[in-house]
Amino acid sequence: MSYELTIEPLGQTIAIEEGQSLLDAALRAGIYLPHACCHGLCATCKVQVVDGEVDHGEASSFALMDFERDEGKCLACCATAQGDVVIEAEIEEDPDSLNLPVRDFSGTVSRIEALTPTVKGIWIELDDPEGMRFQAGQYINLELPDGIGSRAFSIASPPSQNREIELNVRIVPGGRGTGYIHEKMAAGERVRISGPYGRFFVKKSAKVPVLFIAGGSGLSSPRSMILDLLAEGFELPITLVYGQRMREELYYHDDFLALAERHANFRYLPVLSHEPEGSPWQGLRGFAHEAAKAAFGNDFRGHKAYLCGPPLMIDASITTLMQGRLFERDIYTEKFISAADAQQVRSPLFKAI
């Protein structure tokens, strides 16, 4: 059974299946509703029910209080329609968004490669000959067996390679999802994914220099975005500051060096925080935010900055960028928020981040 879901202020009506969340129905229709945790815990996807009835599902009483339910609010990520429903959401137009609908895909793991001792590259060839259309910086949900469920991973390959997509997966100690990928997944395995998801992409319409600060396997999205920009002939300066602990963890290093040789507008600054003294490494040492501060003389004005990596790196980078006179409207991050992370209080200053 299906119902009608009308989304205001767009005035757009879409179909929603019984048991399908309001958020999933919207995303699959190419309508972006703000969201983050998708566990009913962070309240980012809170919307107003104008007409109709919904089942609140697993929305926590912390994210959606009793008086808010009485006022007709719900969390789109876990609310399901009980009939035709009209909701009102805060929807911001983004001139750089392609508003691509989320779809389901099946495919085959075509190869697996150890990129570092803790990061594996996973390539998935999709059955659909047209591949998956996505914007560089977006991510997919990968379905895993044995009751593990789905896990979100950024796409590391550029949109031009949309038939075989690449994921860079860092193993998380004790993590069932990454543990399965690193220890059991093999070439030839059949998989299912859904996507694309996310609003993390280059604001190309701004036409300003671009700064990427990445750490660990957070290199995935910046790599896709940089390859896409260079392939399109983007001529403004592009800087990648990439932080890792030691040289053995620095992956795609030679590829980025080669890109910097071929493209005068691309600058690559790898920096190691725990490389042993006396090693052959002749590059930068320290942390990514420190390397960025030194490279730009603590003045980031006139740039757009995109941050991907561990939360501590992102927080330190935001502080550094703001001290260097770059503010919220020009700073973008991609954080995957777990059910535990979602309960942490986030500063309202970074609503867009």
Short mmCIF file of C-alpha atoms in Angstrom, two decimals:
data_model
loop_
_atom_site.label_atom_id
_atom_site.label_comp_id
_atom_site.label_asym_id
_atom_site.label_seq_id
_atom_site.Cartn_x
_atom_site.Cartn_y
_atom_site.Cartn_z
CA MET A 1 0.00 0.00 0.00
CA SER A 2 1.23 3.49 -0.79
CA TYR A 3 0.21 6.97 0.31
CA GLU A 4 0.90 10.52 -0.82
CA LEU A 5 3.56 12.61 0.92
CA THR A 6 3.42 16.34 0.23
CA ILE A 7 6.51 18.36 1.13
CA GLU A 8 6.17 22.06 1.81
CA PRO A 9 7.27 24.71 0.97
CA LEU A 10 8.09 22.89 -2.28
CA GLY A 11 4.46 21.92 -2.81
CA GLN A 12 5.70 18.65 -4.27
CA THR A 13 3.77 15.41 -3.77
CA ILE A 14 5.48 12.02 -3.95
CA ALA A 15 4.52 8.42 -3.26
CA ILE A 16 5.49 6.83 0.03
CA GLU A 17 5.14 3.12 0.75
CA GLU A 18 3.69 1.70 3.93
CA GLY A 19 6.55 1.30 6.41
CA GLN A 20 8.91 3.56 4.44
CA SER A 21 10.40 6.49 6.34
CA LEU A 22 9.56 10.03 5.26
CA LEU A 23 13.29 10.68 4.74
CA ASP A 24 13.84 7.65 2.52
CA ALA A 25 10.83 8.51 0.36
CA ALA A 26 12.07 12.07 -0.10
CA LEU A 27 15.66 11.08 -0.93
CA ARG A 28 14.50 8.51 -3.46
CA ALA A 29 12.44 11.22 -5.15
CA GLY A 30 15.51 13.46 -5.39
CA ILE A 31 14.34 15.77 -2.59
CA TYR A 32 16.95 16.49 0.05
CA LEU A 33 15.77 16.81 3.64
CA PRO A 34 18.43 17.79 6.21
CA HIS A 35 19.56 14.71 8.17
CA ALA A 36 22.58 13.26 9.91
CA CYS A 37 22.45 10.18 12.15
CA CYS A 38 19.48 8.33 10.59
CA HIS A 39 18.96 6.64 13.96
CA GLY A 40 16.30 8.96 15.41
CA LEU A 41 18.77 10.47 17.84
CA CYS A 42 20.24 13.73 16.53
CA ALA A 43 17.06 15.68 15.59
CA THR A 44 18.62 17.09 12.41
CA CYS A 45 15.71 15.73 10.34
CA LYS A 46 12.93 17.20 12.50
CA VAL A 47 9.95 18.33 10.42
CA GLN A 48 6.43 19.62 11.08
CA VAL A 49 3.45 17.41 10.24
CA VAL A 50 0.87 19.82 8.81
CA ASP A 51 -1.77 17.23 7.97
CA GLY A 52 -2.14 13.50 8.44
CA GLU A 53 -0.79 10.99 10.95
CA VAL A 54 2.64 9.39 11.35
CA ASP A 55 4.13 6.62 13.46
CA HIS A 56 7.19 8.02 15.25
CA GLY A 57 9.03 4.70 15.17
CA GLU A 58 12.24 4.65 17.20
CA ALA A 59 12.57 8.42 17.66
CA SER A 60 14.22 9.00 21.03
CA SER A 61 12.51 11.14 23.64
CA PHE A 62 15.77 13.16 23.81
CA ALA A 63 15.68 14.15 20.12
CA LEU A 64 11.90 14.48 19.93
CA MET A 65 10.33 15.52 23.22
CA ASP A 66 6.76 14.77 24.21
CA PHE A 67 5.60 18.37 23.79
CA GLU A 68 7.09 18.42 20.27
CA ARG A 69 5.13 15.31 19.36
CA ASP A 70 2.02 17.01 20.68
CA GLU A 71 2.84 20.01 18.44
CA GLY A 72 2.95 17.72 15.39
CA LYS A 73 6.70 17.43 14.92
CA CYS A 74 8.44 14.21 13.91
CA LEU A 75 11.85 12.88 12.88
CA ALA A 76 11.78 12.15 9.17
CA CYS A 77 14.42 9.41 9.42
CA CYS A 78 12.20 7.07 11.45
CA ALA A 79 8.63 8.41 11.04
CA THR A 80 6.34 6.44 8.74
CA ALA A 81 3.07 7.57 7.17
CA GLN A 82 -0.24 6.18 8.40
CA GLY A 83 -2.05 7.69 5.43
CA ASP A 84 -1.64 10.73 3.19
CA VAL A 85 0.67 13.19 4.96
CA VAL A 86 1.71 16.82 4.48
CA ILE A 87 4.95 17.97 6.12
CA GLU A 88 6.82 21.26 6.27
CA ALA A 89 10.62 21.16 6.26
CA GLU A 90 13.50 23.63 6.18
CA ILE A 91 14.77 23.13 2.65
CA GLU A 92 17.60 25.29 1.41
CA GLU A 93 18.20 25.62 -2.31
CA ASP A 94 21.75 24.81 -3.36
CA PRO A 95 22.76 25.84 -6.90
CA ASP A 96 25.51 23.20 -6.92
CA SER A 97 23.30 20.26 -5.99
CA LEU A 98 22.17 17.94 -8.78
CA ASN A 99 19.41 16.59 -6.50
CA LEU A 100 20.03 13.03 -7.64
CA PRO A 101 17.50 10.43 -6.47
CA VAL A 102 18.70 7.59 -4.26
CA ARG A 103 18.51 4.19 -5.97
CA ASP A 104 19.32 0.57 -5.18
CA PHE A 105 22.08 -1.19 -7.10
CA SER A 106 23.51 -4.69 -7.23
CA GLY A 107 27.07 -5.45 -8.22
CA THR A 108 30.16 -7.59 -7.83
CA VAL A 109 33.32 -6.95 -5.84
CA SER A 110 35.77 -6.79 -8.73
CA ARG A 111 38.96 -6.43 -6.67
CA ILE A 112 40.32 -5.72 -3.20
CA GLU A 113 43.67 -4.10 -2.50
CA ALA A 114 45.52 -3.31 0.73
CA LEU A 115 46.24 0.41 0.46
CA THR A 116 47.82 0.64 3.94
CA PRO A 117 48.07 -1.75 6.91
CA THR A 118 44.64 -0.52 8.05
CA VAL A 119 42.89 0.67 4.85
CA LYS A 120 41.62 -1.50 2.01
CA GLY A 121 40.45 -0.38 -1.39
CA ILE A 122 37.23 -2.09 -2.47
CA TRP A 123 36.09 -1.86 -6.09
CA ILE A 124 32.47 -2.71 -6.93
CA GLU A 125 31.35 -3.19 -10.53
CA LEU A 126 27.65 -2.38 -10.83
CA ASP A 127 25.28 -4.50 -12.88
CA ASP A 128 23.55 -1.46 -14.34
CA PRO A 129 25.47 -0.63 -17.55
CA GLU A 130 24.81 3.07 -16.94
CA GLY A 131 26.35 2.89 -13.49
CA MET A 132 25.37 5.19 -10.64
CA ARG A 133 25.23 8.91 -11.24
CA PHE A 134 26.71 10.81 -8.28
CA GLN A 135 28.48 14.01 -7.33
CA ALA A 136 32.09 13.83 -6.21
CA GLY A 137 32.06 13.82 -2.41
CA GLN A 138 28.87 11.79 -1.96
CA TYR A 139 28.63 8.37 -0.30
CA ILE A 140 26.79 5.06 -0.54
CA ASN A 141 25.32 2.56 1.90
CA LEU A 142 26.77 -0.93 1.50
CA GLU A 143 24.64 -3.88 2.64
CA LEU A 144 26.65 -6.49 4.55
CA PRO A 145 25.64 -10.08 5.35
CA ASP A 146 25.40 -12.04 8.62
CA GLY A 147 22.93 -9.57 10.10
CA ILE A 148 25.49 -6.75 10.08
CA GLY A 149 23.23 -4.38 8.16
CA SER A 150 24.33 -1.39 6.08
CA ARG A 151 27.39 0.80 6.48
CA ALA A 152 28.11 4.19 4.89
CA PHE A 153 31.30 4.73 2.85
CA SER A 154 32.44 7.70 0.80
CA ILE A 155 33.08 7.13 -2.89
CA ALA A 156 36.79 7.51 -3.66
CA SER A 157 36.51 7.32 -7.45
CA PRO A 158 35.41 10.26 -9.65
CA PRO A 159 31.92 10.53 -11.20
CA SER A 160 33.40 9.74 -14.62
CA GLN A 161 34.04 6.19 -13.34
CA ASN A 162 30.49 5.47 -12.26
CA ARG A 163 30.21 1.83 -13.41
CA GLU A 164 32.99 0.61 -11.09
CA ILE A 165 33.08 2.58 -7.85
CA GLU A 166 35.89 2.57 -5.32
CA LEU A 167 35.59 2.62 -1.53
CA ASN A 168 38.46 3.09 0.94
CA VAL A 169 37.65 1.25 4.16
CA ARG A 170 39.67 1.62 7.36
CA ILE A 171 39.30 -1.22 9.82
CA VAL A 172 37.73 -0.17 13.13
CA PRO A 173 38.84 -2.34 16.09
CA GLY A 174 35.83 -4.37 17.15
CA GLY A 175 33.73 -3.09 14.25
CA ARG A 176 31.58 -5.81 12.69
CA GLY A 177 31.17 -4.03 9.36
CA THR A 178 34.77 -3.09 8.69
CA GLY A 179 35.91 -6.38 10.26
CA TYR A 180 33.86 -8.32 7.71
CA ILE A 181 35.19 -6.25 4.81
CA HIS A 182 38.82 -6.66 5.86
CA GLU A 183 38.68 -10.29 6.95
CA LYS A 184 35.98 -12.02 4.88
CA MET A 185 35.00 -10.03 1.80
CA ALA A 186 36.52 -11.40 -1.40
CA ALA A 187 36.64 -10.59 -5.09
CA GLY A 188 33.64 -12.07 -6.89
CA GLU A 189 31.27 -11.51 -3.96
CA ARG A 190 27.82 -10.19 -4.85
CA VAL A 191 26.78 -7.03 -2.99
CA ARG A 192 23.98 -4.50 -2.85
CA ILE A 193 24.39 -0.76 -2.36
CA SER A 194 22.13 2.29 -2.29
CA GLY A 195 22.98 5.86 -3.15
CA PRO A 196 24.08 8.47 -3.75
CA TYR A 197 23.72 10.19 -0.38
CA GLY A 198 25.04 13.41 1.11
CA ARG A 199 25.44 17.12 0.44
CA PHE A 200 29.22 17.16 0.59
CA PHE A 201 30.41 18.39 -2.79
CA VAL A 202 32.44 21.27 -4.19
CA LYS A 203 30.60 24.57 -4.47
CA LYS A 204 31.77 25.10 -8.02
CA SER A 205 29.49 28.07 -8.63
CA ALA A 206 31.48 30.09 -6.05
CA LYS A 207 34.49 30.10 -8.39
CA VAL A 208 37.08 30.48 -5.63
CA PRO A 209 40.26 28.54 -4.70
CA VAL A 210 39.66 25.24 -2.93
CA LEU A 211 41.36 23.81 0.17
CA PHE A 212 41.00 20.17 1.24
CA ILE A 213 42.19 18.98 4.65
CA ALA A 214 42.01 15.21 5.04
CA GLY A 215 43.14 12.61 7.53
CA GLY A 216 43.16 8.81 7.49
CA SER A 217 40.62 7.20 5.18
CA GLY A 218 38.96 10.62 5.02
CA LEU A 219 40.96 10.96 1.82
CA SER A 220 38.16 9.22 -0.11
CA SER A 221 35.87 12.18 -0.78
CA PRO A 222 38.66 14.73 -1.44
CA ARG A 223 40.27 12.32 -3.90
CA SER A 224 37.02 11.99 -5.85
CA MET A 225 36.48 15.76 -5.77
CA ILE A 226 40.04 16.62 -6.83
CA LEU A 227 40.04 14.14 -9.72
CA ASP A 228 36.68 15.54 -10.83
CA LEU A 229 37.85 19.17 -10.68
CA LEU A 230 41.06 18.49 -12.59
CA ALA A 231 39.25 16.45 -15.24
CA GLU A 232 36.83 19.34 -15.77
CA GLY A 233 39.69 21.79 -16.28
CA PHE A 234 39.19 23.73 -13.03
CA GLU A 235 41.87 26.43 -13.20
CA LEU A 236 41.78 28.04 -9.75
CA PRO A 237 44.21 26.86 -7.03
CA ILE A 238 43.48 23.51 -5.40
CA THR A 239 45.37 22.52 -2.23
CA LEU A 240 45.27 19.13 -0.52
CA VAL A 241 46.70 18.87 2.99
CA TYR A 242 46.73 15.19 3.90
CA GLY A 243 47.64 14.07 7.40
CA GLN A 244 48.63 10.57 8.44
CA ARG A 245 50.61 9.08 11.31
CA MET A 246 53.42 7.34 9.40
CA ARG A 247 54.67 6.95 5.84
CA GLU A 248 53.27 3.42 5.50
CA GLU A 249 49.78 4.84 6.08
CA LEU A 250 50.10 7.49 3.37
CA TYR A 251 48.22 6.04 0.42
CA TYR A 252 47.89 7.37 -3.14
CA HIS A 253 50.96 9.44 -2.30
CA ASP A 254 52.69 8.87 -5.64
CA ASP A 255 49.49 9.52 -7.55
CA PHE A 256 49.05 12.93 -5.91
CA LEU A 257 52.68 13.81 -6.54
CA ALA A 258 52.13 12.99 -10.22
CA LEU A 259 48.98 15.11 -10.33
CA ALA A 260 50.89 18.05 -8.84
CA GLU A 261 53.52 17.64 -11.57
CA ARG A 262 50.90 17.68 -14.33
CA HIS A 263 48.66 20.45 -12.96
CA ALA A 264 50.23 23.76 -11.99
CA ASN A 265 47.16 24.76 -9.97
CA PHE A 266 47.25 21.66 -7.73
CA ARG A 267 49.36 21.63 -4.55
CA TYR A 268 49.81 18.49 -2.46
CA LEU A 269 51.04 18.75 1.13
CA PRO A 270 51.38 15.40 2.94
CA VAL A 271 52.20 15.65 6.65
CA LEU A 272 53.09 12.89 9.15
CA SER A 273 52.47 13.19 12.88
CA HIS A 274 54.23 10.09 14.25
CA GLU A 275 56.91 9.22 11.69
CA PRO A 276 60.03 7.96 13.55
CA GLU A 277 62.93 10.36 13.74
CA GLY A 278 65.74 9.43 11.39
CA SER A 279 63.45 7.80 8.81
CA PRO A 280 63.91 8.58 5.10
CA TRP A 281 60.84 10.88 5.19
CA GLN A 282 61.85 14.38 4.06
CA GLY A 283 58.40 15.92 4.02
CA LEU A 284 56.33 17.83 6.55
CA ARG A 285 55.89 16.62 10.13
CA GLY A 286 53.15 17.50 12.57
CA PHE A 287 49.39 17.72 12.15
CA ALA A 288 47.27 18.59 9.14
CA HIS A 289 45.81 21.80 10.60
CA GLU A 290 49.32 23.00 11.52
CA ALA A 291 50.57 22.32 7.99
CA ALA A 292 47.62 24.22 6.52
CA LYS A 293 48.24 27.19 8.81
CA ALA A 294 51.90 27.36 7.78
CA ALA A 295 51.17 26.92 4.07
CA PHE A 296 48.64 29.77 4.02
CA GLY A 297 50.37 32.06 6.50
CA ASN A 298 47.31 31.81 8.75
CA ASP A 299 45.16 33.62 6.16
CA PHE A 300 42.49 31.50 4.47
CA ARG A 301 40.32 34.31 3.17
CA GLY A 302 38.83 33.85 -0.29
CA HIS A 303 38.76 30.03 -0.12
CA LYS A 304 36.25 27.25 0.31
CA ALA A 305 37.51 24.55 2.69
CA TYR A 306 36.41 20.90 2.73
CA LEU A 307 37.36 18.76 5.73
CA CYS A 308 37.30 14.95 5.94
CA GLY A 309 38.78 12.79 8.66
CA PRO A 310 38.73 11.98 12.37
CA PRO A 311 36.57 14.29 14.52
CA LEU A 312 39.58 15.67 16.42
CA MET A 313 41.28 16.63 13.14
CA ILE A 314 38.12 18.28 11.88
CA ASP A 315 37.63 20.24 15.10
CA ALA A 316 41.26 21.41 15.12
CA SER A 317 41.02 22.38 11.45
CA ILE A 318 37.83 24.39 11.99
CA THR A 319 39.52 26.31 14.81
CA THR A 320 42.57 26.99 12.65
CA LEU A 321 40.49 28.11 9.66
CA MET A 322 38.41 30.48 11.76
CA GLN A 323 41.53 31.94 13.35
CA GLY A 324 42.71 32.46 9.78
CA ARG A 325 39.55 34.44 8.96
CA LEU A 326 37.54 31.75 7.19
CA PHE A 327 34.08 31.24 8.65
CA GLU A 328 31.08 28.91 8.62
CA ARG A 329 29.72 29.78 5.20
CA ASP A 330 32.99 28.67 3.60
CA ILE A 331 33.75 25.53 5.67
CA TYR A 332 32.23 22.14 4.82
CA THR A 333 32.73 18.80 6.54
CA GLU A 334 31.60 15.24 6.07
CA LYS A 335 31.10 13.28 9.27
CA PHE A 336 29.45 9.90 9.49
CA ILE A 337 27.51 10.01 12.76
CA SER A 338 26.94 6.78 14.66
CA ALA A 339 24.11 6.21 17.09
CA ALA A 340 26.50 7.00 19.95
CA ASP A 341 27.93 10.11 18.31
CA ALA A 342 24.48 11.46 17.57
CA GLN A 343 23.77 12.09 21.25
CA GLN A 344 26.68 14.47 21.60
CA VAL A 345 25.75 18.13 21.67
CA ARG A 346 26.84 20.07 18.59
CA SER A 347 27.32 23.80 18.52
CA PRO A 348 24.44 25.62 16.74
CA LEU A 349 27.10 27.82 15.14
CA PHE A 350 27.87 24.99 12.76
CA LYS A 351 24.34 24.15 11.68
CA ALA A 352 25.49 23.88 8.06
CA ILE A 353 28.61 21.90 8.95
#
